[in-house]
PDB file of C-alpha atoms in Angstrom:
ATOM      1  CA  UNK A   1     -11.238 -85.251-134.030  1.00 74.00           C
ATOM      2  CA  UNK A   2     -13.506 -82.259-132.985  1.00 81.00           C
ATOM      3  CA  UNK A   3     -14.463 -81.016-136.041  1.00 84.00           C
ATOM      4  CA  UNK A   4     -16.162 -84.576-137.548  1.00 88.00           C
ATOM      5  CA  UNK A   5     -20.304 -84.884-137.057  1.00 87.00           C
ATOM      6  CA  UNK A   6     -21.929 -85.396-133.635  1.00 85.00           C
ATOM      7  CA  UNK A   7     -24.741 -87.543-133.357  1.00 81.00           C
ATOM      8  CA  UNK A   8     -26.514 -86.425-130.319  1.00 77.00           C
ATOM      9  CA  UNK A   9     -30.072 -87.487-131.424  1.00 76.00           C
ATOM     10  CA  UNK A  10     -31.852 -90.336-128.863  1.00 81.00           C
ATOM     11  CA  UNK A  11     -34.108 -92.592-130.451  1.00 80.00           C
ATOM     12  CA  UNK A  12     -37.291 -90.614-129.799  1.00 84.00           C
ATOM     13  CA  UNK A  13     -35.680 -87.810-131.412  1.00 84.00           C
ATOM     14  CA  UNK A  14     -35.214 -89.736-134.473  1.00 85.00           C
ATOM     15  CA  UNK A  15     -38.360 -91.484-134.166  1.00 86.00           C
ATOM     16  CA  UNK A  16     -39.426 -87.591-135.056  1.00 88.00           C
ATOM     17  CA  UNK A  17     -36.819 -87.288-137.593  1.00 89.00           C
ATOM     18  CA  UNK A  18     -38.805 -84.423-140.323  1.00 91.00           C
ATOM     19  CA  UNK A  19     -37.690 -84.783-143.675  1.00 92.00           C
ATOM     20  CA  UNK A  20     -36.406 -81.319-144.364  1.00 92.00           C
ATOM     21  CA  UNK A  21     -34.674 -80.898-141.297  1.00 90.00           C
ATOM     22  CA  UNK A  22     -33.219 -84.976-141.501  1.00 91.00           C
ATOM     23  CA  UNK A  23     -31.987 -84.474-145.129  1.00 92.00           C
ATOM     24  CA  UNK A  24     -30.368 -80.715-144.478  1.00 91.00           C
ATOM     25  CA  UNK A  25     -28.158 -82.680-141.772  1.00 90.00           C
ATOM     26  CA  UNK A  26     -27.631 -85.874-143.532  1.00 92.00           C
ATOM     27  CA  UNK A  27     -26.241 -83.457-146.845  1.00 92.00           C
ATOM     28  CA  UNK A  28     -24.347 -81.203-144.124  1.00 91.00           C
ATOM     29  CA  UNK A  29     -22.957 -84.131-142.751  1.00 92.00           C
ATOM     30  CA  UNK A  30     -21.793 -86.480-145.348  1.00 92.00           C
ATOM     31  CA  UNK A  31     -20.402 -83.165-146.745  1.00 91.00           C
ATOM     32  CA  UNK A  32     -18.435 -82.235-143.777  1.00 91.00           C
ATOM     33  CA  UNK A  33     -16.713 -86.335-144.089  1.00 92.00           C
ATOM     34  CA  UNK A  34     -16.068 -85.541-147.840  1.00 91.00           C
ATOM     35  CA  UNK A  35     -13.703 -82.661-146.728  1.00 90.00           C
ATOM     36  CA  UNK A  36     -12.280 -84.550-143.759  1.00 90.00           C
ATOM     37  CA  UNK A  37     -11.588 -87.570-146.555  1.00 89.00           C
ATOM     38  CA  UNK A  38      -9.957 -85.078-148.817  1.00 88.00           C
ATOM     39  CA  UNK A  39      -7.672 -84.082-145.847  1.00 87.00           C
ATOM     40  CA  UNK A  40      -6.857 -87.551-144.726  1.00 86.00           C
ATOM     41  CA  UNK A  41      -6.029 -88.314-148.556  1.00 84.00           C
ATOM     42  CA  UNK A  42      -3.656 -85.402-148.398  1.00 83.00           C
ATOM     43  CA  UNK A  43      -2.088 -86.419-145.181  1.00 79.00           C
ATOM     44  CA  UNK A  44       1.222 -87.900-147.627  1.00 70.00           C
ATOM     45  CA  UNK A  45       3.062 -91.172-147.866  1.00 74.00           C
ATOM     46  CA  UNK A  46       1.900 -92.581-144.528  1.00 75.00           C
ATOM     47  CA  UNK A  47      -1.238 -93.534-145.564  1.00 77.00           C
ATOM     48  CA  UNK A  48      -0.106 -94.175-149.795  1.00 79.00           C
ATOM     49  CA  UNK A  49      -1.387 -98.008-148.975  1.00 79.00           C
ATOM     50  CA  UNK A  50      -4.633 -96.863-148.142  1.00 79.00           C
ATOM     51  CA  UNK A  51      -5.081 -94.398-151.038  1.00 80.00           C
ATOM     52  CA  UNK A  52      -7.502 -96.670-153.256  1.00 84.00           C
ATOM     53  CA  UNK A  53      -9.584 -97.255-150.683  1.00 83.00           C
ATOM     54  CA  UNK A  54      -9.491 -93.940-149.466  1.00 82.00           C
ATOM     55  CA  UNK A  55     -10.373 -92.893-153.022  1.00 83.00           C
ATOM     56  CA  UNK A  56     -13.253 -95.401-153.363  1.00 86.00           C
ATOM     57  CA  UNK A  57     -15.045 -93.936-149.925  1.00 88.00           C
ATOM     58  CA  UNK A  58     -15.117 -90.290-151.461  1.00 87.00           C
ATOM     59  CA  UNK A  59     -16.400 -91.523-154.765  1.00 89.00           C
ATOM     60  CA  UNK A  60     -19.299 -93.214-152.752  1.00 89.00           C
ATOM     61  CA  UNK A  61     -19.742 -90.631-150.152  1.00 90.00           C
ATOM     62  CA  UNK A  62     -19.667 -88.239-153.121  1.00 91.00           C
ATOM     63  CA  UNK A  63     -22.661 -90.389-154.999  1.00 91.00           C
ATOM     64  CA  UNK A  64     -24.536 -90.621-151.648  1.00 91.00           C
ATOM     65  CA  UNK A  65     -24.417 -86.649-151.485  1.00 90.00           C
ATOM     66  CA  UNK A  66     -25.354 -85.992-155.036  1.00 91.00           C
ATOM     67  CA  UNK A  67     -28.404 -88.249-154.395  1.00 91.00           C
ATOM     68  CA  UNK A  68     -29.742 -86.348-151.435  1.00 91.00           C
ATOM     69  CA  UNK A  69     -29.245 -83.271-152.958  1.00 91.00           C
ATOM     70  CA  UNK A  70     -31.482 -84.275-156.077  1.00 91.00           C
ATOM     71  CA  UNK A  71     -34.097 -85.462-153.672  1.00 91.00           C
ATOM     72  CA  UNK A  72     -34.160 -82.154-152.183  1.00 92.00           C
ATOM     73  CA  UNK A  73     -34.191 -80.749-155.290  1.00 93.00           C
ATOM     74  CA  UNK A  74     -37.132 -82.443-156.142  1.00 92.00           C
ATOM     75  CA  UNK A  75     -38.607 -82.113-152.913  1.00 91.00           C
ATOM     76  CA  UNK A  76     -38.293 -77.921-152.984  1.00 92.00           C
ATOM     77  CA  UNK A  77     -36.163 -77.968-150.086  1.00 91.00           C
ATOM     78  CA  UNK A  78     -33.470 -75.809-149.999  1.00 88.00           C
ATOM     79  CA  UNK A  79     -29.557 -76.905-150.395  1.00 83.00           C
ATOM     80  CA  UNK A  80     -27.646 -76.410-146.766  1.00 79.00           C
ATOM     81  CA  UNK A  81     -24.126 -74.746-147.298  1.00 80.00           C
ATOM     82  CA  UNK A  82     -20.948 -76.004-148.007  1.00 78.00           C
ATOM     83  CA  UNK A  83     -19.416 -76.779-144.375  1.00 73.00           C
ATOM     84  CA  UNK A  84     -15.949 -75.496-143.553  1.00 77.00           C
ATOM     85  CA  UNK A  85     -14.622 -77.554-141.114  1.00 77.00           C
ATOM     86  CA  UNK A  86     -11.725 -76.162-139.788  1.00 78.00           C
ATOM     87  CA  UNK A  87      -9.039 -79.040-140.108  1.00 78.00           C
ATOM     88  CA  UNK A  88      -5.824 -79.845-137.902  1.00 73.00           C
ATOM     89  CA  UNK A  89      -2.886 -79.684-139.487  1.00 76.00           C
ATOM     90  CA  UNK A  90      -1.241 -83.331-140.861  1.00 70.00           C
ATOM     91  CA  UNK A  91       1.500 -82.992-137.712  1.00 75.00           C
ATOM     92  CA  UNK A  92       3.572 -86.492-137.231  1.00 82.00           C
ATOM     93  CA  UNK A  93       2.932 -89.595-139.159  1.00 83.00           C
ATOM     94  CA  UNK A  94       1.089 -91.400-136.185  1.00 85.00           C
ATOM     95  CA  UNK A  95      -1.179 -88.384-135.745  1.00 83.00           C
ATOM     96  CA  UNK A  96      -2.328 -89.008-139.168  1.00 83.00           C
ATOM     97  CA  UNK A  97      -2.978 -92.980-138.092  1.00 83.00           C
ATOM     98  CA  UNK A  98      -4.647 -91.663-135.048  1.00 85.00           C
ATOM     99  CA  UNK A  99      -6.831 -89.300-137.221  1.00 85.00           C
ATOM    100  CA  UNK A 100      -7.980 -91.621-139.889  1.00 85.00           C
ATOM    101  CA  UNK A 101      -8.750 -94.171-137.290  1.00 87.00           C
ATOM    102  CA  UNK A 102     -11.366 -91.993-135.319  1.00 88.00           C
ATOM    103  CA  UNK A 103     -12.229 -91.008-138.721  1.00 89.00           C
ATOM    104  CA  UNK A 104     -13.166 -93.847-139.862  1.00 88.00           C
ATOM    105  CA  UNK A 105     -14.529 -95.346-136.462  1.00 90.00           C
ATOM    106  CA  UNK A 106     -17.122 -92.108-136.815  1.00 91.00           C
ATOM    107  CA  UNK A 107     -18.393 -92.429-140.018  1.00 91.00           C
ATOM    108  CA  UNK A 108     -19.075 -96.333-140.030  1.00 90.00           C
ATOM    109  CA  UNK A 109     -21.018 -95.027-136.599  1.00 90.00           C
ATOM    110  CA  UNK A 110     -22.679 -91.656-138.846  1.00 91.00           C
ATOM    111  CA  UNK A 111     -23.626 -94.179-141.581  1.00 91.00           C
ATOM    112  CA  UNK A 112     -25.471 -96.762-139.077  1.00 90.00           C
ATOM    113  CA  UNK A 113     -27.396 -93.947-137.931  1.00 89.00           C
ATOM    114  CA  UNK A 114     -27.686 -92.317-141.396  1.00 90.00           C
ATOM    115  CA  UNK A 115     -29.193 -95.730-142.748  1.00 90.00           C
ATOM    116  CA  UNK A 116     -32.203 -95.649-139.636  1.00 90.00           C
ATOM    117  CA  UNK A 117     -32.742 -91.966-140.446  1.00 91.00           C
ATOM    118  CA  UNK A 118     -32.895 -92.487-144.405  1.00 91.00           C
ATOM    119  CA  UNK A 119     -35.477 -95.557-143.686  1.00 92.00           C
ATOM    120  CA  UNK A 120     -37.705 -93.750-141.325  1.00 91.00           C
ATOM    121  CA  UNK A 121     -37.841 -90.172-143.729  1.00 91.00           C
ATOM    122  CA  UNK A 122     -38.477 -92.805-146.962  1.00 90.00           C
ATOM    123  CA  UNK A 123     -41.481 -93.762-144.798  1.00 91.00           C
ATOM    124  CA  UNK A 124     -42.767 -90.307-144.534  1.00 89.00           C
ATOM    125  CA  UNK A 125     -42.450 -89.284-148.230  1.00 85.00           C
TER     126      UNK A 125
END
């Protein structure tokens, strides 16, 4: 899917990671999956089985977002904006497999690299 988060940061670059910039993406980001979720979840009957877990990720992606905006709040730092991905249409059932799939094969990738990026700006607060 085009429209999901690109990590194009090398380890050097997020060796460097500042904490206004790092938590602006990370919010942006997790953001952008909560809409792409909420898509996925509408997507119909082809992917009913999947529906509680489905649910349980946006609860938890939903948490994770609330947190980082709090720390921003507390840290002064301004809120990014709502991002408007623009999303395909649902199209045949196994497009909607296909689409979860890389969905979900990019955010367990985003959250690997969201974890290193949250332990390296901790260390700088």
């Amino acid at each position: 899917m085009d429209t999901l988060p690109v990590l194009s940061m090398s380890a050097v670059e997020l060796a460097n990671i500042q904490v206004p910039g790092g938590l602006a993406r990370l919010s942006a980001d997790l953001q952008n999956y909560q809409k792409h979720l909420e898509w996925l979840r509408r997507a119909g009957p082809v992917l009913r089985p999947l529906e509680p877990d489905l649910g349980a990720l946006h609860a938890r992606l939903e948490r994770l977002v609330k947190r980082l905006e709090h720390l921003m709040s507390k840290l002064n730092l301004p809120r990014p904006s709502d991002p408007l991905p623009t999303l395909p249409s649902h199209g045949t059932h196994w497009a909607v497999v296909q689409a979860g799939h890389a969905l979900f094969h990019s955010l367990h990738l985003y959250l690997d690299w969201a974890a290193r990026a949250l332990v390296l700006i901790r260390n700088k607060l």
